[in-house]
PDB file of C-alpha atoms in Angstrom:
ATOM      1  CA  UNK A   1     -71.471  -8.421 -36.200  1.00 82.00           C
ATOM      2  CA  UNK A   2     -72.664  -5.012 -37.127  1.00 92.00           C
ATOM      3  CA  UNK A   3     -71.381  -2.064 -34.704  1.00 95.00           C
ATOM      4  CA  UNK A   4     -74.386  -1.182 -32.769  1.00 95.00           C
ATOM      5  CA  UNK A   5     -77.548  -3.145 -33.981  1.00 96.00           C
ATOM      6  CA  UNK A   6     -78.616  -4.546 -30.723  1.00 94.00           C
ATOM      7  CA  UNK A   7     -78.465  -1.355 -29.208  1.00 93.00           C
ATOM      8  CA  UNK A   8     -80.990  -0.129 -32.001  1.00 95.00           C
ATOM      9  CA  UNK A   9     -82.782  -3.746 -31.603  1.00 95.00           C
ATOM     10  CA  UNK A  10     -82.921  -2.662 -28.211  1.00 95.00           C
ATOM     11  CA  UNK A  11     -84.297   0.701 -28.345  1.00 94.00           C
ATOM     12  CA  UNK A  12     -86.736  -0.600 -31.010  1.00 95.00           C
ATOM     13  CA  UNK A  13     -88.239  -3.282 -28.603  1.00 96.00           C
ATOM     14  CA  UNK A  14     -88.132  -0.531 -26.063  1.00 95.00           C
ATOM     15  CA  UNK A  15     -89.987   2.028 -28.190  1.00 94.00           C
ATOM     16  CA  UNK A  16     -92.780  -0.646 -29.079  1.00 94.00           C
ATOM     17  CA  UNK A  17     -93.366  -1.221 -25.444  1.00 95.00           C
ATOM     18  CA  UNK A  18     -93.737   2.034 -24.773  1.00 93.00           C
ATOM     19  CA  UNK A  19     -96.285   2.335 -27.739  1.00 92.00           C
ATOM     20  CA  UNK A  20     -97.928  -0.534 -26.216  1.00 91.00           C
ATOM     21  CA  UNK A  21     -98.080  -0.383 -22.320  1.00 92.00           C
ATOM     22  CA  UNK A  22     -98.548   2.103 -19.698  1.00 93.00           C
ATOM     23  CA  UNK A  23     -97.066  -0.312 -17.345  1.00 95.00           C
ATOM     24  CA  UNK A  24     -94.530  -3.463 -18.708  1.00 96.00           C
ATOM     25  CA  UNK A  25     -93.426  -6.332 -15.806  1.00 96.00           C
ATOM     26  CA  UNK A  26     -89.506  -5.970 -15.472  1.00 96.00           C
ATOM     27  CA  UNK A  27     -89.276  -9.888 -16.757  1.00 95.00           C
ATOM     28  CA  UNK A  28     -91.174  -8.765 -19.922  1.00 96.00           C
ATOM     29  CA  UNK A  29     -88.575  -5.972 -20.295  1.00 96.00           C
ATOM     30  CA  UNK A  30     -85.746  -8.476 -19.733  1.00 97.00           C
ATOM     31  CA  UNK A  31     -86.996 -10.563 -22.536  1.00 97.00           C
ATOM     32  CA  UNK A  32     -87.714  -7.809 -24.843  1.00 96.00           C
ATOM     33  CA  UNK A  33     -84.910  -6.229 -24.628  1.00 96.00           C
ATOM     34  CA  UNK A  34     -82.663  -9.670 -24.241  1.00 95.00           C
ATOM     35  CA  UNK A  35     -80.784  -8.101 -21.249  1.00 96.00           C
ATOM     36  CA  UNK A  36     -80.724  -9.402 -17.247  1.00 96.00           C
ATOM     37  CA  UNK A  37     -78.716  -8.664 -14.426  1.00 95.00           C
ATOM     38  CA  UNK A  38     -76.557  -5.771 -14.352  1.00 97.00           C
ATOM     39  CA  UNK A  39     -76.969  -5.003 -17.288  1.00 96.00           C
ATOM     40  CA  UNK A  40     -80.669  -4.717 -17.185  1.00 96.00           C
ATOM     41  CA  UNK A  41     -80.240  -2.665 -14.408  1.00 96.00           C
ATOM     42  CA  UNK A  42     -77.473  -0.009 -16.384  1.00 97.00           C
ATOM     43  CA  UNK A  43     -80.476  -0.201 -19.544  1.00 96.00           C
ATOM     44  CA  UNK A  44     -83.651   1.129 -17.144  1.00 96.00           C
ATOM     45  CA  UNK A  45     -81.221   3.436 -15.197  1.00 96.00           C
ATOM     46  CA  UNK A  46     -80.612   5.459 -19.064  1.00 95.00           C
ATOM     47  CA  UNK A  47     -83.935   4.724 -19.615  1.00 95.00           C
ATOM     48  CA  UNK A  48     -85.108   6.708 -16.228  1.00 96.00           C
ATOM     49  CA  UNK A  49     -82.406   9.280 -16.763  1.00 96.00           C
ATOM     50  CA  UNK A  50     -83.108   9.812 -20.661  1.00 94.00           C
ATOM     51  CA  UNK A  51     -86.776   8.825 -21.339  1.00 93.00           C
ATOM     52  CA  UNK A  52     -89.028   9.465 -18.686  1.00 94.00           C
ATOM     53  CA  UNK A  53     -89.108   6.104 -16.929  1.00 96.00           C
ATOM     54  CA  UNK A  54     -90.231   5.462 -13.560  1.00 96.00           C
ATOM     55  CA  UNK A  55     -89.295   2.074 -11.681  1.00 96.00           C
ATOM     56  CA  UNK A  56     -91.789   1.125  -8.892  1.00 96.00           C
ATOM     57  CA  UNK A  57     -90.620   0.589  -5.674  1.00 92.00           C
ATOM     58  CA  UNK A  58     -93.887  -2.446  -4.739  1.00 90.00           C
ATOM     59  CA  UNK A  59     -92.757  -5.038  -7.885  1.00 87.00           C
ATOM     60  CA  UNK A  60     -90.293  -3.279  -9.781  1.00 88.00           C
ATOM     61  CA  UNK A  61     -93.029  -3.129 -12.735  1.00 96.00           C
ATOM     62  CA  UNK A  62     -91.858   0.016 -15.187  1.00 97.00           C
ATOM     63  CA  UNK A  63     -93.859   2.748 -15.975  1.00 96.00           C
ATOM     64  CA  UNK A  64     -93.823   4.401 -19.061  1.00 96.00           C
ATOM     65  CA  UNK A  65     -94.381   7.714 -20.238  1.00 94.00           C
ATOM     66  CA  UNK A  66     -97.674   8.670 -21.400  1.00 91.00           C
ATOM     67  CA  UNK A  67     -98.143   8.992 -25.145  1.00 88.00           C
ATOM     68  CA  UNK A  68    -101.139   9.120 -27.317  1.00 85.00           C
ATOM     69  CA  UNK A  69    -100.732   5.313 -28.007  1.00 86.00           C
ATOM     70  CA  UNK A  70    -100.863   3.894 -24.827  1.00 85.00           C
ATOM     71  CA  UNK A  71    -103.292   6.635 -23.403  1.00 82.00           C
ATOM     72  CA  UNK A  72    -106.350   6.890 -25.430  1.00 73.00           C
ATOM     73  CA  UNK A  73    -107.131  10.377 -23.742  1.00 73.00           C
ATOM     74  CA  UNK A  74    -104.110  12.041 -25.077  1.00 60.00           C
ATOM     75  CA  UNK A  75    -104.818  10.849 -28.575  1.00 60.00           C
ATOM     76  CA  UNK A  76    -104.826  13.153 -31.086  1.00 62.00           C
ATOM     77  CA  UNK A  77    -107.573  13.955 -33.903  1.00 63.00           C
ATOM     78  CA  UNK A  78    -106.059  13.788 -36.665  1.00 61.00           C
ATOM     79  CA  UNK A  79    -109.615  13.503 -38.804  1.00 66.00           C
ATOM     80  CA  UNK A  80    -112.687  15.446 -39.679  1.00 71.00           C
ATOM     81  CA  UNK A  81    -115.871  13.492 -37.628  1.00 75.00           C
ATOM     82  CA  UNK A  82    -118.774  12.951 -39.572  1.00 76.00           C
ATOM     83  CA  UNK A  83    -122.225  13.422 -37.344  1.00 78.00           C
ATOM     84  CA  UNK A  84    -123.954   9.868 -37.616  1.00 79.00           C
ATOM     85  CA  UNK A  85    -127.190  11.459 -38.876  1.00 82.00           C
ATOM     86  CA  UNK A  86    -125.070  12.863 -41.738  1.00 75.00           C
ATOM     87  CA  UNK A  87    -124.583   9.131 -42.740  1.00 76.00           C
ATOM     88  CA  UNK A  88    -128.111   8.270 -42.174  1.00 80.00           C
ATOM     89  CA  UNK A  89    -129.073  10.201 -44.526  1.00 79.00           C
ATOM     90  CA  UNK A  90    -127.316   8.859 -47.300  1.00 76.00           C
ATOM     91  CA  UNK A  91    -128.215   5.453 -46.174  1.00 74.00           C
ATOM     92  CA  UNK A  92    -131.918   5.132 -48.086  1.00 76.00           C
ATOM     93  CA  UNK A  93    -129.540   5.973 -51.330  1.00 72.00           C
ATOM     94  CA  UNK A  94    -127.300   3.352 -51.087  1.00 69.00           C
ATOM     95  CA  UNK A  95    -130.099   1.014 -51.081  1.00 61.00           C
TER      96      UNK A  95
END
């Protein structure tokens, strides 16, 4: 066994939700995360105390931190936009 790889696994799957999902179920947590029990419960404890998490009190469901992935309003624009009726234009000369 390599020291520490489901840990990382772990924080991988955990990352991906979070890239993914405003809100994730606590059972798909447990599954992505391959953790129940106790020690699903020590995993979203770090998780609130380290990343932001919040556990709701109705359902348990997590809630995630806010990111430009899983919140279209916060994404970022990373481009130049091109008016459409600059590309209109250039339309007639393509054809």
């Amino acid at each position: 066994a390599v020291p520490g790889f489901e840990q990382a696994i772990q924080a991988y799957a955990s990352h991906l939700l979070s890239l993914s999902y405003q809100k994730v179920p606590r059972s798909v947590l447990a599954e992505a995360v391959n953790m129940d029990g106790a020690s699903l419960d020590k995993f979203i404890e770090q998780q609130v105390t380290n990343s932001g998490w919040i556990v709701e009190k109705e359902g348990g469901s997590i809630v995630l931190p806010q990111n430009e992935f899983n919140h279209p309003e916060l994404k970022k624009n990373t481009g130049e936009n091109v008016p459409l009726e600059h590309i209109a234009r250039i339309f007639p000369i393509l054809g």
